[in-house]
Amino acid sequence: MEELRYILGGPQGGGLETTSEVLSWSFAKSGYGILSDREYFSNIKGRHSYVHATVSGTAIPFHLSYPVNLVGAMDAETVFTHFQEIDKGGYLIYNKDEDNAKFDSIPSIETELKMRLNEFFKANGIGRTLGELAVYLAEKRQINVVALGYSSLLRELQQEASVIAAQASRYVSSILIGSIASLVGLDSSSLAFGLERRFRSGEMLEHNKIFSKIIARHIQTFSYKRPNLGKSSLNRGKMVVASGNDFVAMAKLVGGVRFQSYYPITPAADESFTLEKYEKVGGDHDLIVVFQTEDEIAAVTSAIGASLTGARSASATSGPGFDLMTEGLGWAGINEAPILVTYYQRGGPSTGQPTRGSQSDLLSSVFASHGEFPRIVLSSGDHSEAFWDTIDALNFAEMFQTPVIHLVDKFLANSIASTPMPDVSKIQVQRGSLVKKVGDEYHRFDFSSSVSPRAFIGDERMWYTGDEHNEIGHIDEDSENRIKMMTKRMDKMNLIEKNIPEERRYALYGDKDPEIVLLGWGFIKGVAIKALEQLRNEGIKASYFHIRTFVPFPNESVVSIFRNVGPERVVDVECNYEGQAGVLVRLNTGYQLKKRIVKFTGRPIYLNELVEATKRILSGSSQEVLSLGA
Amino acid sequence: MYYIVMNMNCEDCGRYIPHSVYKYIGFCEEQGKVVFNEPPTNCDTVSKTTMDSLSSVFGSLGWVYCIDCKAPIFEMEEAVKHIASHHLITTRFMYDSVAAEEVGAVS
Ligand SMILES: [Zn+2]
């Protein structure tokens, strides 16, 4: 098989994180590329959550797709939720101790799913229990059912070694790790690497190694043909296996951020939690100060304050937090304070779908805050882009002395990917125009350039206010001054237009002479590029236009796409309701996107549904609303 | 005295402190170790939950927790319904030192 797709599911708090991490690291260690997305409820503990992954030995995967080859279930609810997603000839690992569980008596299954299951079970003449479903899957769907008694496995471990009481749930993770590793034939040293990275050392590590062997003995009793992923042909050098949050955090550390503020919010907080691990205040090796504030108003204003003192400053938040930051954003705008806000998009409005993904904050990031001031808005398509965009965003903020908003979607933030190690020797920290010599006549907002040389608080005399001001920073409402100051500030947009080249603003993939062009941004990138490959195999020539900066906008390239292929053949692909990038295309170029593929369920766009939707568009449909994913 | 559960195994024992997510994992106070919902064949210390003890819990704590429903219950009548559906009711949870690592911080 070219790639292995799996779903691991279980109750939140039941060890799914550990299972997913150990398997991701183990697959990566044995040379495979992996992308692993986590989908979870906002109700927190006990609710169904799952991980959806793609493993490949031929290319580093940046897409997810259905059906999957394997479902590993920690509980009965996972089987009831995901059994229809298993491909013919695929595998189901589940706990046969729960064979008597009935879907309609599992309280945490949502009513809508119960109704759908009810219809399905009736139509196929299946009883209501897990055991009967397993028999149906084996007999009617040719699924290789690996039924294990989780309690007896755990008892076996208890007899051979022991079980750490306070970490008992860990061993449920081990059952899935061990059985998948054994089924797929993961080499033992790669598995050991994954386990060691998770458990470091000590009893838990030892227990897991023993448990893997016990589980392997049980797996050997199943005579099914094993999934054959083949040896990896990837020649990748050093790899990093990390989440999007962590890639941004790493970029902030090596990109020179010295102050990060935040108020905890999903799905942004993980970035700050990672940065906190590197926080050290005092001594000769200060790296970064991470400041957890009382809210996002304080987060953005403290980042501005730190920036005025000369620290490279950033903050990270998501929709509700960004809303609170908007007034501060304007303050940074009028005072030309360089700050970076990493804006993680989740489902809105209001609290919305806190743990689900979305691309519905694009217009908010472009238009947030009253009045007029220059800004830059970037967006990342994968983990590597998220790293380098962070570096660029930090440089742009200081070069143009303006707030920069970096959009990352939850799909990217919370998915773990294997990515080639970024070459950090290529990082350049550009601090923009700084005052060289100290003097009495310092004008912070000197009119001679739209980017006035910057001095830091403490080095020169300067004044800051939220009001309109003159060159030295004093409040000034004189008309002539207002015209000069507004023009100086707004003229930065011309500077930005000149200095961020067109080719930095977009990327184009696929056929040079396409029948159809998919236009998207953010995490659409990976699935769209893979879709081109599939469409080509089916004789359809397609390309993907990937927008990387929204301010400044890639006007010329978008216009040339519309001119070359015609407006009828450009399809807007986005994870939002309105087609927000399409709105900006129209605003910037005058071209209206007439066709679109949108998804706003909070789940990512999957390969199979994108390919099918694109074909329906080619056959005349003008809008496709996607819905796949539990 | 009224026995609520007839077929006894660990889950039905008053000395079984269940894991908050996996009800088949629990801590046996009697043996001082983790047990995996073993059948009671080799255990003579099973202590049955009674209607009396349930009413005293509501009289003192005022709540019980249903592991199956993943929800607290504040009315005795409601608790009785859950027990009748063979749900596992508890007021104590097995200590889980790693749960926080497995639950993403949602805010
Ligand atoms: Zn219940």
Short mmCIF file of N, CA, C and O and ligand atoms in Angstrom, two decimals, chain A residues 107, chain B residues 65-71 73 81-83 85-89, ligand 1:
data_model
loop_
_atom_site.label_atom_id
_atom_site.label_comp_id
_atom_site.label_asym_id
_atom_site.label_seq_id
_atom_site.Cartn_x
_atom_site.Cartn_y
_atom_site.Cartn_z
N PRO A 107 -24.46 6.65 26.74
CA PRO A 107 -25.02 8.00 26.91
C PRO A 107 -24.27 9.07 26.13
O PRO A 107 -24.88 10.04 25.69
N TYR B 65 -21.60 10.44 41.01
CA TYR B 65 -21.14 10.63 39.63
C TYR B 65 -21.38 9.35 38.86
O TYR B 65 -21.14 8.25 39.37
N CYS B 66 -21.91 9.48 37.64
CA CYS B 66 -22.12 8.30 36.80
C CYS B 66 -20.98 8.20 35.79
O CYS B 66 -20.82 9.09 34.94
N ILE B 67 -20.20 7.12 35.91
CA ILE B 67 -19.04 6.94 35.01
C ILE B 67 -19.53 6.73 33.58
O ILE B 67 -18.92 7.22 32.63
N ASP B 68 -20.65 6.02 33.41
CA ASP B 68 -21.15 5.76 32.06
C ASP B 68 -21.60 7.04 31.38
O ASP B 68 -21.34 7.27 30.20
N CYS B 69 -22.33 7.87 32.13
CA CYS B 69 -22.86 9.11 31.55
C CYS B 69 -21.85 10.25 31.60
O CYS B 69 -22.05 11.29 30.99
N LYS B 70 -20.76 10.04 32.32
CA LYS B 70 -19.74 11.08 32.50
C LYS B 70 -20.38 12.36 33.01
O LYS B 70 -20.14 13.46 32.49
N ALA B 71 -21.23 12.19 34.03
CA ALA B 71 -21.95 13.36 34.54
C ALA B 71 -22.29 13.19 36.01
O ALA B 71 -22.52 12.07 36.47
N ILE B 73 -24.74 13.54 39.34
CA ILE B 73 -26.18 13.42 39.56
C ILE B 73 -26.48 14.01 40.94
O ILE B 73 -25.78 13.71 41.90
N LYS B 81 -32.31 5.51 38.72
CA LYS B 81 -32.53 5.17 37.30
C LYS B 81 -31.23 4.72 36.62
O LYS B 81 -31.22 3.78 35.83
N HIS B 82 -30.15 5.43 36.93
CA HIS B 82 -28.85 5.06 36.32
C HIS B 82 -28.42 3.68 36.78
O HIS B 82 -27.93 2.88 36.00
N ILE B 83 -28.63 3.41 38.08
CA ILE B 83 -28.26 2.10 38.62
C ILE B 83 -29.08 1.00 37.94
O ILE B 83 -28.56 -0.05 37.58
N SER B 85 -30.09 1.01 35.01
CA SER B 85 -29.56 0.77 33.66
C SER B 85 -28.15 0.19 33.71
O SER B 85 -27.42 0.24 32.72
N HIS B 86 -27.75 -0.30 34.91
CA HIS B 86 -26.41 -0.89 35.12
C HIS B 86 -25.29 0.11 34.90
O HIS B 86 -24.21 -0.26 34.47
N HIS B 87 -25.55 1.38 35.17
CA HIS B 87 -24.47 2.36 35.12
C HIS B 87 -23.67 2.29 36.40
O HIS B 87 -24.18 1.89 37.44
N LEU B 88 -22.41 2.69 36.31
CA LEU B 88 -21.54 2.65 37.48
C LEU B 88 -21.57 4.02 38.17
O LEU B 88 -21.15 5.03 37.60
N ILE B 89 -22.09 3.99 39.40
CA ILE B 89 -22.23 5.21 40.20
C ILE B 89 -21.12 5.25 41.24
O ILE B 89 -20.82 4.23 41.86
ZN ZN C 1 -25.60 6.99 33.90
#
